[in-house]
Coordinates of C-alpha atoms and ligand atoms in Angstrom, one line a residue:
X1 CA -9.2 -16.4 -24.5
X2 CA -9.4 -15.7 -20.9
X3 CA -13.1 -17.5 -20.4
X4 CA -11.6 -21.1 -22.1
X5 CA -13.2 -20.1 -25.7
X6 CA -10.7 -20.5 -28.5
X7 CA -10.3 -17.1 -30.7
X8 CA -10.0 -18.6 -34.6
X9 CA -8.1 -15.8 -36.5
X10 CA -6.3 -17.8 -39.4
X11 CA -8.0 -18.4 -42.6
X12 CA -7.9 -22.6 -42.7
X13 CA -8.5 -22.9 -39.0
X14 CA -12.2 -20.6 -39.7
X15 CA -12.7 -22.7 -42.7
X16 CA -12.2 -26.1 -41.0
X17 CA -14.5 -25.1 -38.6
X18 CA -16.9 -23.8 -41.3
X19 CA -17.1 -27.1 -43.0
X20 CA -16.8 -29.9 -40.6
X21 CA -20.4 -30.2 -39.6
X22 CA -20.6 -33.1 -37.4
X23 CA -17.4 -32.1 -35.0
X24 CA -19.2 -28.1 -35.1
X25 CA -22.4 -26.9 -33.8
X26 CA -24.4 -24.3 -34.6
X27 CA -27.2 -25.0 -31.7
X28 CA -27.1 -22.4 -29.8
X29 CA -29.9 -23.2 -26.9
X30 CA -26.9 -23.4 -24.3
X31 CA -25.1 -20.7 -25.2
X32 CA -28.1 -17.7 -25.0
X33 CA -29.2 -19.0 -21.9
X34 CA -27.3 -16.5 -19.5
X35 CA -28.1 -13.4 -21.7
X36 CA -31.4 -14.1 -22.6
X37 CA -32.9 -16.5 -20.4
X38 CA -36.2 -17.4 -21.1
X39 CA -37.3 -14.1 -23.0
X40 CA -38.6 -13.8 -26.5
X41 CA -34.8 -13.1 -27.7
X42 CA -34.2 -16.4 -26.6
X43 CA -37.3 -17.5 -28.1
X44 CA -36.6 -15.9 -31.7
X45 CA -32.8 -16.5 -31.5
X46 CA -32.9 -19.5 -31.1
X47 CA -35.7 -20.7 -33.1
X48 CA -34.0 -19.0 -36.5
X49 CA -32.0 -21.7 -39.0
X50 CA -28.8 -19.7 -38.5
X51 CA -28.7 -20.8 -35.0
X52 CA -29.6 -24.3 -35.4
X53 CA -28.3 -27.7 -37.0
X54 CA -30.1 -30.3 -39.3
X55 CA -32.2 -31.9 -39.2
X56 CA -34.7 -28.4 -38.2
X57 CA -32.4 -26.8 -40.0
X58 CA -32.1 -28.4 -43.8
X59 CA -35.9 -28.0 -43.2
X60 CA -35.9 -24.0 -43.0
X61 CA -33.2 -23.8 -45.3
X62 CA -35.0 -26.1 -48.2
X63 CA -38.5 -24.2 -47.4
X64 CA -36.5 -20.7 -48.1
X65 CA -34.6 -21.7 -51.0
X66 CA -37.4 -20.6 -53.5
X67 CA -36.8 -17.2 -52.6
X68 CA -33.3 -17.5 -53.9
X69 CA -33.2 -19.0 -56.7
X70 CA -31.7 -17.4 -60.1
X71 CA -35.6 -16.8 -61.5
X72 CA -36.7 -14.8 -58.3
X73 CA -33.8 -12.9 -58.1
X74 CA -34.2 -11.3 -61.9
X75 CA -37.7 -10.4 -60.7
X76 CA -35.7 -8.7 -58.3
X77 CA -32.8 -7.1 -60.2
X78 CA -35.6 -5.0 -61.7
X79 CA -37.1 -3.8 -58.5
X80 CA -33.8 -2.8 -57.2
X81 CA -32.8 -1.0 -60.2
X82 CA -35.9 0.9 -59.7
X83 CA -35.4 1.3 -56.2
X84 CA -31.5 2.8 -56.0
X85 CA -32.3 4.7 -59.3
X86 CA -35.4 6.9 -57.0
X87 CA -33.4 7.1 -54.1
X88 CA -30.2 7.9 -56.6
X89 CA -32.5 11.4 -57.5
X90 CA -33.8 12.3 -54.7
X91 CA -30.4 12.1 -53.2
X92 CA -29.4 14.5 -56.5
X93 CA -32.3 16.7 -55.6
X94 CA -30.5 17.3 -52.2
X95 CA -27.3 17.3 -53.0
X96 CA -26.0 16.2 -49.7
X97 CA -27.2 12.6 -47.4
X98 CA -26.7 11.0 -44.8
X99 CA -24.9 8.0 -47.2
X100 CA -26.4 5.3 -44.3
X101 CA -30.1 5.9 -43.7
X102 CA -30.9 8.0 -47.5
X103 CA -29.6 5.1 -49.4
X104 CA -27.4 1.8 -47.8
X105 CA -30.5 1.1 -45.4
X106 CA -33.1 1.6 -48.0
X107 CA -32.5 -0.8 -50.3
X108 CA -32.3 -3.7 -48.3
X109 CA -35.3 -2.5 -46.1
X110 CA -37.5 -2.2 -48.9
X111 CA -36.1 -5.3 -51.0
X112 CA -37.4 -7.6 -47.9
X113 CA -40.5 -5.5 -47.3
X114 CA -41.3 -6.7 -50.9
X115 CA -40.1 -10.3 -49.9
X116 CA -42.2 -10.3 -47.3
X117 CA -44.9 -8.6 -48.6
X118 CA -44.9 -5.6 -45.6
X119 CA -46.9 -2.9 -47.1
X120 CA -44.7 0.4 -48.2
X121 CA -46.3 2.2 -45.5
X122 CA -45.3 -0.4 -42.4
X123 CA -42.3 -0.2 -43.3
X124 CA -41.2 2.6 -41.0
X125 CA -40.7 0.4 -37.9
X126 CA -38.3 -2.6 -39.7
X127 CA -35.1 -0.6 -39.1
X128 CA -35.6 -0.4 -35.6
X129 CA -36.5 -3.2 -35.3
X130 CA -34.2 -5.4 -36.7
X131 CA -31.1 -2.9 -35.3
X132 CA -32.3 -3.6 -31.9
X133 CA -33.0 -7.4 -32.7
X134 CA -29.5 -8.2 -33.9
X135 CA -27.7 -5.3 -31.2
X136 CA -28.4 -7.8 -28.2
X137 CA -25.7 -10.7 -29.8
X138 CA -23.4 -8.6 -28.9
X139 CA -20.5 -10.3 -26.7
X140 CA -21.6 -8.4 -23.7
X141 CA -25.2 -7.1 -23.5
X142 CA -26.4 -3.8 -21.5
X143 CA -29.7 -4.1 -19.6
X144 CA -30.8 -1.5 -21.7
X145 CA -29.7 -3.7 -24.9
X146 CA -31.9 -6.4 -23.8
X147 CA -34.9 -4.8 -22.8
X148 CA -35.1 -2.9 -25.9
X149 CA -34.5 -6.3 -28.4
X150 CA -37.1 -8.4 -25.9
X151 CA -40.0 -4.9 -27.1
X152 CA -38.9 -5.4 -30.6
X153 CA -38.9 -8.8 -30.8
X154 CA -42.8 -8.6 -28.9
X155 CA -43.7 -6.0 -31.9
X156 CA -42.5 -7.8 -34.8
X157 CA -43.9 -11.1 -33.7
X158 CA -47.4 -9.2 -33.4
X159 CA -47.2 -7.4 -36.6
X160 CA -46.2 -10.9 -38.9
X161 CA -49.2 -12.5 -36.5
X162 CA -51.6 -9.8 -38.3
X163 CA -50.7 -9.5 -41.5
X164 CA -50.7 -13.4 -41.4
X165 CA -54.0 -13.1 -40.4
X166 CA -55.3 -10.8 -43.0
X167 CA -54.0 -12.8 -45.9
X168 CA -55.4 -15.9 -44.3
X169 CA -59.0 -13.9 -44.4
X170 CA -58.4 -11.8 -47.6
X171 CA -57.1 -15.4 -49.2
X172 CA -54.3 -13.0 -50.7
X173 CA -51.5 -15.3 -52.8
X174 CA -48.7 -13.8 -54.0
X175 CA -46.4 -16.4 -55.3
X176 CA -43.3 -13.7 -56.1
X177 CA -43.5 -13.2 -52.1
X178 CA -41.6 -15.4 -49.7
X179 CA -44.0 -15.2 -47.2
X180 CA -47.0 -16.8 -49.3
X181 CA -45.1 -19.3 -49.8
X182 CA -44.0 -20.0 -46.5
X183 CA -47.8 -19.4 -45.0
X184 CA -48.5 -22.6 -47.2
X185 CA -45.8 -24.7 -45.9
X186 CA -47.2 -24.1 -42.1
X187 CA -49.5 -24.3 -39.3
X188 CA -50.8 -21.3 -40.7
X189 CA -52.6 -23.4 -43.2
X190 CA -54.3 -26.9 -40.8
X191 CA -52.7 -30.0 -42.4
X192 CA -51.4 -32.9 -41.6
X193 CA -48.1 -32.9 -39.6
X194 CA -45.7 -34.3 -42.3
X195 CA -42.7 -33.3 -40.4
X196 CA -41.7 -30.6 -42.9
X197 CA -43.7 -28.0 -42.0
X198 CA -43.6 -24.8 -40.1
X199 CA -44.6 -23.9 -36.9
X200 CA -46.4 -20.4 -36.3
X201 CA -43.9 -19.6 -34.1
X202 CA -40.7 -21.0 -36.2
X203 CA -42.9 -19.7 -39.2
X204 CA -42.9 -16.0 -37.5
X205 CA -39.4 -16.2 -36.2
X206 CA -37.7 -16.7 -39.9
X207 CA -39.6 -14.3 -41.6
X208 CA -37.8 -12.1 -38.4
X209 CA -34.4 -13.5 -39.4
X210 CA -35.1 -13.1 -42.9
X211 CA -34.6 -9.3 -42.3
X212 CA -32.3 -9.3 -39.5
X213 CA -30.2 -11.2 -41.8
X214 CA -30.5 -9.2 -45.0
X215 CA -30.7 -5.3 -43.8
X216 CA -28.3 -4.5 -41.7
X217 CA -25.4 -6.8 -43.6
X218 CA -26.3 -5.0 -47.0
X219 CA -26.4 -1.6 -45.4
X220 CA -23.1 -2.5 -44.2
X221 CA -21.6 -3.9 -47.0
X222 CA -22.9 -1.0 -49.5
X223 CA -21.5 1.6 -46.3
X224 CA -18.1 -0.2 -46.2
X225 CA -17.7 0.0 -49.7
X226 CA -18.5 3.9 -50.6
X227 CA -16.1 4.4 -47.3
X228 CA -13.2 2.7 -48.9
X229 CA -13.4 4.2 -52.2
X230 CA -13.5 7.5 -50.6
X231 CA -10.6 6.1 -49.1
X232 CA -9.2 4.9 -51.7
X233 CA -9.6 8.4 -54.5
X234 CA -7.1 5.9 -56.9
X235 CA -10.2 2.4 -57.1
X236 CA -13.0 5.4 -57.1
X237 CA -11.4 6.4 -60.4
X238 CA -10.5 2.8 -62.3
X239 CA -14.1 1.4 -60.8
X240 CA -15.9 4.2 -62.5
X241 CA -13.9 3.9 -66.0
X242 CA -14.1 0.6 -65.5
X243 CA -17.7 -0.2 -64.7
X244 CA -17.5 -3.7 -65.9
X245 CA -14.8 -4.4 -62.8
X246 CA -17.8 -4.0 -60.4
X247 CA -18.7 -7.9 -59.6
X248 CA -14.8 -8.6 -58.1
X249 CA -14.8 -4.9 -56.6
X250 CA -17.7 -6.0 -54.8
X251 CA -16.1 -9.3 -53.8
X252 CA -13.0 -7.0 -52.4
X253 CA -15.0 -5.0 -50.5
X254 CA -16.7 -7.7 -48.9
X255 CA -12.8 -9.7 -48.0
X256 CA -11.7 -6.1 -46.9
X257 CA -14.3 -4.5 -44.7
X258 CA -16.4 -7.8 -43.6
X259 CA -19.9 -6.6 -42.9
X260 CA -20.2 -9.5 -40.3
X261 CA -17.1 -9.9 -38.8
X262 CA -17.6 -12.8 -36.1
X263 CA -19.7 -16.1 -35.9
X264 CA -19.2 -19.2 -33.2
X265 CA -19.6 -22.5 -33.2
X266 CA -19.1 -25.3 -30.3
X267 CA -17.7 -28.6 -30.5
X268 CA -19.8 -31.5 -29.8
X269 CA -16.6 -34.0 -29.6
X270 CA -13.6 -33.8 -28.5
X271 CA -11.0 -32.7 -31.8
X272 CA -7.7 -30.9 -33.3
X273 CA -7.9 -27.3 -34.7
X274 CA -4.6 -26.0 -36.3
X275 CA -2.6 -28.7 -34.1
X276 CA -4.4 -27.7 -31.0
X277 CA -6.7 -30.4 -28.8
X278 CA -10.0 -29.2 -28.3
X279 CA -12.5 -30.6 -26.5
X280 CA -15.9 -31.5 -27.0
X281 CA -17.6 -28.7 -25.2
X282 CA -15.5 -25.9 -26.3
X283 CA -16.5 -22.6 -28.1
X284 CA -15.2 -21.5 -30.8
X285 CA -15.2 -17.8 -32.5
X286 CA -14.7 -17.3 -36.2
X287 CA -13.2 -14.0 -36.9
X288 CA -14.4 -13.5 -40.3
X289 CA -12.8 -10.4 -40.4
X290 CA -9.2 -11.8 -40.0
X291 CA -9.4 -15.2 -41.7
X292 CA -10.6 -12.3 -45.1
X293 CA -6.5 -10.6 -44.1
X294 CA -4.6 -13.5 -43.5
X295 CA -1.8 -13.4 -45.7
X296 CA -1.0 -17.3 -45.8
X297 CA -4.4 -16.9 -48.0
X298 CA -4.7 -13.1 -49.8
X299 CA -1.5 -11.9 -51.5
X300 CA -0.7 -8.3 -49.8
X301 CA -3.9 -8.4 -48.2
X302 CA -4.1 -4.9 -46.8
X303 CA -4.2 -4.0 -49.9
X304 CA -7.7 -3.0 -52.2
X305 CA -7.3 -4.7 -55.4
X306 CA -10.5 -3.8 -57.0
X307 CA -9.6 -6.8 -59.8
X308 CA -8.8 -9.2 -56.7
X309 CA -8.6 -12.9 -58.6
X310 CA -9.3 -15.7 -57.0
X311 CA -10.9 -13.8 -53.8
X312 CA -12.2 -17.0 -51.8
X313 CA -13.1 -14.3 -48.6
X314 CA -15.1 -16.0 -46.1
X315 CA -17.6 -12.6 -45.7
X316 CA -20.6 -15.4 -46.5
X317 CA -19.9 -18.2 -44.2
X318 CA -19.1 -21.1 -45.9
X319 CA -20.5 -24.9 -46.0
X320 CA -24.5 -25.8 -45.1
X321 CA -25.6 -22.4 -43.2
X322 CA -23.8 -20.7 -46.2
X323 CA -25.5 -16.8 -46.2
X324 CA -28.6 -18.2 -48.2
X325 CA -29.2 -14.3 -49.9
X326 CA -25.3 -14.0 -50.8
X327 CA -26.6 -13.7 -54.9
X328 CA -29.3 -11.6 -53.8
X329 CA -26.4 -8.8 -51.7
X330 CA -24.3 -9.3 -54.4
X331 CA -26.9 -7.5 -57.0
X332 CA -27.7 -5.2 -54.4
X333 CA -24.7 -3.9 -53.8
X334 CA -23.7 -4.2 -57.4
X335 CA -26.6 -2.0 -58.9
X336 CA -26.3 0.2 -55.6
X337 CA -22.4 1.2 -55.8
X338 CA -22.3 1.6 -60.5
X339 CA -25.5 3.1 -60.0
X340 CA -24.0 5.8 -57.7
X341 CA -20.7 6.1 -59.4
X342 CA -22.6 6.6 -62.9
X343 CA -24.7 9.3 -61.6
X344 CA -22.5 11.4 -59.1
X345 CA -18.6 12.6 -60.3
X346 CA -18.0 14.0 -57.1
X347 CA -18.4 12.0 -54.1
X348 CA -17.5 13.4 -50.8
X349 CA -18.0 13.0 -47.2
X350 CA -19.9 16.4 -45.6
X351 CA -18.8 15.7 -41.8
X352 CA -17.8 13.2 -39.7
X353 CA -19.1 9.6 -40.6
X354 CA -19.7 7.6 -36.9
X355 CA -18.9 4.0 -36.5
X356 CA -21.6 1.3 -35.2
X357 CA -19.2 0.5 -32.8
X358 CA -20.1 -3.3 -31.9
X359 CA -17.9 -6.0 -32.5
X360 CA -20.2 -8.4 -34.7
X361 CA -21.5 -6.0 -37.2
X362 CA -18.9 -3.5 -38.9
X363 CA -20.6 -0.9 -40.7
X364 CA -21.3 2.4 -39.7
X365 CA -24.7 4.6 -37.6
X366 CA -24.1 7.9 -40.1
X367 CA -22.0 9.1 -43.0
X368 CA -22.9 12.3 -44.7
X369 CA -21.8 12.8 -47.9
X370 CA -21.9 15.2 -50.6
X371 CA -22.6 14.6 -53.9
X372 CA -22.6 16.2 -57.4
X373 CA -22.1 15.5 -61.0
Ligands
HEM401 C1 -23.6 -8.3 -47.2 C2 -25.0 -9.0 -46.5 C3 -24.6 -9.9 -46.4 C4 -23.2 -10.1 -45.1 C5 -22.4 -10.1 -45.3 C6 -23.7 -11.5 -44.9 C7 -22.8 -12.8 -44.0 C8 -24.3 -14.4 -43.4 C9 -23.1 -15.0 -43.2 C10 -21.5 -15.2 -42.6 C11 -23.6 -16.2 -43.1 C12 -23.4 -17.6 -42.4 C13 -23.4 -17.7 -40.7 C14 -23.3 -18.7 -39.9 O1 -22.8 -19.8 -40.6 O2 -22.4 -18.6 -38.4 C15 -25.1 -16.0 -43.2 C16 -26.8 -17.0 -43.1 C17 -27.5 -16.3 -43.5 N1 -28.1 -15.5 -44.3 FE1 -26.6 -13.7 -44.8 N2 -25.5 -12.4 -45.4 C18 -25.6 -10.8 -46.0 C19 -26.8 -10.5 -46.6 C20 -27.9 -11.4 -46.3 C21 -29.2 -11.5 -47.3 C22 -29.3 -9.9 -48.2 C23 -30.1 -12.6 -47.1 C24 -31.8 -12.3 -47.3 C25 -32.6 -12.0 -47.8 C26 -29.1 -13.3 -46.3 C27 -30.0 -14.4 -45.6 C28 -29.7 -15.0 -45.1 C29 -29.6 -16.8 -44.3 C30 -31.3 -16.9 -44.5 C31 -28.7 -17.0 -43.3 C32 -28.9 -18.2 -42.9 C33 -28.5 -19.8 -43.2 C34 -28.2 -20.9 -42.8 O3 -28.8 -21.0 -41.5 O4 -28.5 -22.2 -43.6 N3 -28.2 -12.5 -45.8 N4 -25.1 -14.7 -43.7

């Protein structure tokens, strides 16, 4: 790239960077300085586990793990089904909805709201905060994006601090909530420091990250999937007739229209990648979108094949930072899509869809659809 960074588009090169944890660092303390200076955006993004290396990364990841075990997900499956049914009933009454705000985004916001113990009637600002904080990760940042992002971190931090203080005052502890587990493992509950605990700031920023990580990505997966089906009526018909292929179909939607298009790493030592010598300190952009359409890895990569197997796409990354919420995201998309198709025999655009226009996250901000039995 003109600025001396490298842009990786081959599957094998992306895979090798994801796996080479000893060579490639996720720590962004250096990289976020120019855009974020000493702002709250800097504090937030450099404290979340995804932009850190072990041992801090491993410590947080271990604490999050109980929220994503098969048992925890089984409990959530019920909630997802009920939520999707409610949204579909409301959609049926209206006949015409915005696929993104009335359906795709409502699912992850409610679920993560549950995981973080945020009362239902207080979830209104979550989507806006999350979009503002992630929007600040765009490669080129406007003054307005920066200021909205900083304000969102400040408000979200205050909000979570209040929720946690209330929890401690009322001694409310719900073992099904990740928030309760994290509080127990943090300095909010005074304990001797055993090196495993989270500071208050670490706890708050990783909760904020959970919402951000799971919200826009899942919204985009559901929105992009319906868009793909609308653009491929044969596949829509096929999936409607054969709902049992929904698992491979969701993998194909993830591959073809990956919600998260870019990741980054910095070389901590000299190395060779794809036959090119790369010096320590070099910065690479992992282009997930391109890797997932690499013809060396995927036969006929631009063709939508809802039964594609194998399908080792990189939509969730891989290696030690592989998406912690991938099973949850898959479950949300499978339930949402199969029930949407079952409920409505006709799903068609009723206006022009609007793309988010971001480099890092691929999806729509609005997608009007007409639904009928
Ligand atoms: C379609 C939906 C999703 C996509 C495409 C996605 C994508 C990704 C990717 C590519 C990474 C790796 C980043 C890197 O290595 O640089 C990641 C990490 C992560 N994701 Fe997801 N994600 C999705 C949904 C979720 C959900 C629902 C949650 C949780 C509620 C979640 C939580 C996380 C966490 C905690 C990490 C950090 C893991 C670590 O650093 O060890 N994600 N995700």
